[in-house]
Amino acid sequence: WKQYLPLANKANKPVINFIQGVRHADPNSDVFEFLSQPAVRICVSKQVADAINATGRVNGPVFTIPNGIDLPLLVKDKVYDLIVLATKQPDIAKAIQQRLVASGLQILVIDQWVPREEWFGLLAASRLALLLPYSVEGFYLPALEAMKYCDLVIVPDCIGNRGFCRDNKNCLMPEYNVDSILVSVERCLQLLKNEQVLTVFKSEMVHTLNAHT
């Protein structure tokens, strides 16, 4: 917006504003003021659209086109019991890893960016995924990626994943603190031993993925 507005010919140049995060609805954010500019706004989730509409400042139509996925089929041996995506919450991940150090689990912590193809391969080699998003996200794509490749997924609520993450259906969604997450890890380890329950979870994950493909 800052680059566009000084050059804008508002009579002849309609604006399409792609909005990926709920931070646009935060009065303290650097993008909030631009909601009053005329534009067609395309949001990546219903939660993002609801957030900006609730401000009463949106000037122009708002459409929601949820993020989709097109993920390759990967078949790998499961060499990790738990993969932790820690790039956004390294302190929480470190605390969890320390608490699990005596468990004997094969744990892989991803605390820096890796290429997407490598990330998919690591997921495919893991039975359980623990994802640690920011507390507020617009659409948390790693949750869908983990549903594709892992047996079970743990991901706390981050607003933007409410449209496709369903607690105790296709994932576990603990409160966002170390103790609650560890309880979910222990529960998932038990669920991995129950083929009947695991089949139900996997069916729900496939259904979710099909809706976003």
Coordinates of C-alpha atoms in Angstrom, one line a residue:
W1 CA 0.0 0.0 0.0
K2 CA 2.8 2.4 0.8
Q3 CA 4.3 1.9 -2.6
Y4 CA 1.0 2.0 -4.4
L5 CA -0.9 4.9 -3.0
P6 CA 1.5 7.7 -4.0
L7 CA 1.2 6.5 -7.6
A8 CA -2.4 5.4 -7.6
N9 CA -4.9 6.5 -10.3
K10 CA -7.9 5.4 -8.3
A11 CA -10.3 6.1 -11.1
N12 CA -8.7 3.5 -13.5
K13 CA -6.8 1.0 -11.4
P14 CA -8.9 -1.4 -9.3
V15 CA -6.9 -2.9 -6.4
I16 CA -6.9 -6.6 -5.4
N17 CA -5.6 -6.9 -1.9
F18 CA -4.4 -10.4 -0.9
I19 CA -4.7 -10.8 2.9
Q20 CA -3.0 -13.7 4.6
G21 CA -3.2 -12.8 8.3
V22 CA -5.6 -11.6 11.0
R23 CA -3.1 -9.0 12.0
H24 CA -4.7 -6.7 9.4
A25 CA -7.6 -6.4 11.9
D26 CA -5.3 -5.3 14.7
P27 CA -5.4 -1.5 15.2
N28 CA -1.8 -1.6 16.3
S29 CA -0.5 -3.2 13.2
D30 CA 1.1 -1.3 10.3
V31 CA -1.5 -2.5 7.8
F32 CA -4.7 -1.8 9.7
E33 CA -5.0 1.8 8.4
F34 CA -5.2 0.5 4.8
L35 CA -8.5 -1.4 5.4
S36 CA -10.2 1.9 4.6
Q37 CA -8.7 2.0 1.1
P38 CA -11.0 0.8 -1.7
A39 CA -10.0 -2.7 -2.8
V40 CA -11.3 -6.2 -3.6
R41 CA -9.9 -8.2 -0.7
I42 CA -9.1 -11.9 -1.0
C43 CA -8.6 -13.7 2.3
V44 CA -6.9 -17.1 2.8
S45 CA -9.4 -18.3 5.5
K46 CA -12.8 -17.5 6.9
Q47 CA -11.1 -16.4 10.2
V48 CA -9.1 -13.7 8.4
A49 CA -12.2 -12.5 6.5
D50 CA -14.3 -12.4 9.8
A51 CA -11.5 -10.5 11.5
I52 CA -11.2 -7.7 9.0
N53 CA -15.0 -7.5 8.5
A54 CA -15.4 -7.1 12.3
T55 CA -13.4 -3.9 12.2
G56 CA -16.1 -2.1 10.3
R57 CA -13.4 -0.3 8.3
V58 CA -13.3 -2.5 5.2
N59 CA -13.9 -0.6 2.0
G60 CA -14.9 -3.0 -0.8
P61 CA -16.0 -6.6 -1.2
V62 CA -14.3 -9.4 0.8
F63 CA -13.8 -12.9 -0.6
T64 CA -12.4 -16.0 1.0
I65 CA -10.4 -18.5 -1.0
P66 CA -8.9 -21.0 1.5
N67 CA -5.3 -22.1 1.0
G68 CA -5.0 -25.3 -0.9
I69 CA -2.3 -28.0 -1.2
D70 CA -0.9 -30.1 -4.0
L71 CA 1.5 -32.5 -2.2
P72 CA 3.6 -35.3 -3.7
L73 CA 3.0 -38.9 -2.7
L74 CA 6.0 -40.0 -0.5
V75 CA 6.6 -43.4 1.0
K76 CA 9.4 -43.6 3.6
D77 CA 10.3 -45.7 6.5
K78 CA 9.2 -44.2 9.8
V79 CA 12.5 -43.5 11.5
Y80 CA 11.3 -40.7 13.9
D81 CA 8.7 -41.1 16.6
L82 CA 8.2 -37.3 16.8
I83 CA 9.0 -34.4 14.6
V84 CA 8.7 -30.9 16.1
L85 CA 8.4 -27.8 13.9
A86 CA 10.0 -25.3 16.2
T87 CA 11.0 -22.4 13.9
K88 CA 8.4 -20.0 15.4
Q89 CA 8.5 -21.2 19.0
P90 CA 12.0 -22.4 19.7
D91 CA 11.8 -21.9 23.5
I92 CA 8.7 -24.0 23.8
A93 CA 10.2 -26.7 21.6
K94 CA 13.4 -26.7 23.7
A95 CA 11.4 -27.2 26.9
I96 CA 9.4 -30.0 25.4
Q97 CA 12.5 -31.8 24.1
Q98 CA 14.2 -31.5 27.5
R99 CA 11.1 -33.0 29.2
L100 CA 11.2 -35.9 26.7
V101 CA 14.9 -36.6 26.8
A102 CA 14.5 -39.7 29.0
S103 CA 11.6 -41.1 27.0
G104 CA 13.8 -43.0 24.5
L105 CA 11.8 -41.5 21.6
Q106 CA 13.5 -40.7 18.3
I107 CA 12.8 -36.9 18.2
L108 CA 13.7 -34.6 15.3
V109 CA 13.4 -30.8 16.0
I110 CA 13.3 -28.5 13.0
D111 CA 14.4 -25.1 14.3
Q112 CA 15.5 -23.5 11.1
W113 CA 14.1 -23.2 7.6
V114 CA 14.5 -26.3 5.3
P115 CA 13.5 -26.6 1.7
R116 CA 9.9 -27.8 1.2
E117 CA 10.8 -31.0 -0.5
E118 CA 13.1 -31.9 2.4
W119 CA 10.4 -30.9 4.9
F120 CA 7.9 -33.2 3.3
G121 CA 10.4 -36.1 3.4
L122 CA 11.1 -35.5 7.1
L123 CA 7.3 -35.5 7.8
A124 CA 6.9 -38.8 5.8
A125 CA 9.6 -40.3 7.9
S126 CA 7.8 -39.4 11.2
R127 CA 5.0 -41.0 13.0
L128 CA 3.9 -38.0 15.1
A129 CA 4.1 -34.3 14.2
L130 CA 4.1 -31.6 16.8
L131 CA 3.6 -28.2 15.2
L132 CA 4.2 -24.9 17.0
P133 CA 2.8 -22.0 15.2
Y134 CA 2.6 -18.4 16.3
S135 CA -0.3 -17.8 18.6
V136 CA -2.1 -16.1 15.7
E137 CA -1.8 -17.2 12.1
G138 CA -3.9 -16.5 9.0
F139 CA -3.8 -20.1 7.7
Y140 CA -1.4 -22.6 9.1
L141 CA -0.4 -24.7 6.1
P142 CA 2.0 -27.1 8.0
A143 CA -0.9 -28.7 9.7
L144 CA -2.3 -29.9 6.4
E145 CA 1.2 -31.0 5.3
A146 CA 1.6 -33.1 8.5
M147 CA -1.8 -34.7 8.0
K148 CA -0.7 -35.8 4.6
Y149 CA 2.5 -37.6 5.7
C150 CA 2.3 -38.3 9.5
D151 CA 0.1 -40.8 11.4
L152 CA -1.1 -38.2 14.0
V153 CA -0.8 -34.4 14.4
I154 CA -0.6 -32.1 17.4
V155 CA -1.2 -28.4 16.8
P156 CA -2.5 -25.8 19.2
D157 CA -5.2 -23.4 18.2
C158 CA -3.8 -20.4 16.3
I159 CA -7.1 -19.0 14.9
G160 CA -6.2 -19.5 11.3
N161 CA -6.3 -23.3 11.6
R162 CA -9.9 -23.5 13.0
G163 CA -11.4 -24.1 9.6
F164 CA -9.6 -27.4 9.1
C165 CA -8.2 -28.6 12.4
R166 CA -10.7 -30.4 14.6
D167 CA -9.7 -31.5 18.0
N168 CA -9.9 -35.2 18.7
K169 CA -11.1 -35.7 15.1
N170 CA -8.2 -35.2 12.7
C171 CA -5.6 -33.9 15.2
L172 CA -5.1 -33.0 18.9
M173 CA -5.3 -29.3 19.8
P174 CA -3.9 -28.8 23.3
E175 CA -3.7 -25.5 25.2
Y176 CA -0.6 -23.7 24.2
N177 CA 1.7 -24.5 27.1
V178 CA 4.3 -27.1 27.6
D179 CA 2.4 -29.3 30.1
S180 CA -0.7 -29.5 27.9
I181 CA 1.3 -30.3 24.8
L182 CA 3.2 -33.1 26.7
V183 CA -0.1 -34.6 27.7
S184 CA -1.1 -34.7 24.0
V185 CA 2.2 -36.2 23.0
E186 CA 1.6 -39.0 25.6
R187 CA -1.9 -39.5 24.4
C188 CA -0.8 -39.8 20.8
L189 CA 1.8 -42.3 21.7
Q190 CA -1.0 -44.4 23.1
L191 CA -3.2 -43.8 20.1
L192 CA -0.5 -45.0 17.8
K193 CA -0.9 -48.5 19.4
N194 CA -4.6 -48.6 18.8
E195 CA -5.1 -49.5 15.1
Q196 CA -8.9 -49.0 15.2
V197 CA -8.7 -45.4 16.6
L198 CA -5.8 -44.6 14.4
T199 CA -7.8 -45.6 11.3
V200 CA -10.5 -43.2 12.3
F201 CA -8.1 -40.3 12.7
K202 CA -6.4 -41.1 9.4
S203 CA -9.8 -41.2 7.6
E204 CA -10.6 -37.7 9.0
M205 CA -7.2 -36.4 7.9
V206 CA -7.8 -37.7 4.4
H207 CA -11.2 -36.1 4.3
T208 CA -9.7 -32.8 5.4
L209 CA -6.9 -33.0 2.8
N210 CA -9.4 -33.8 0.0
A211 CA -11.3 -30.6 0.9
H212 CA -8.2 -28.6 0.5
T213 CA -6.7 -30.1 -2.6

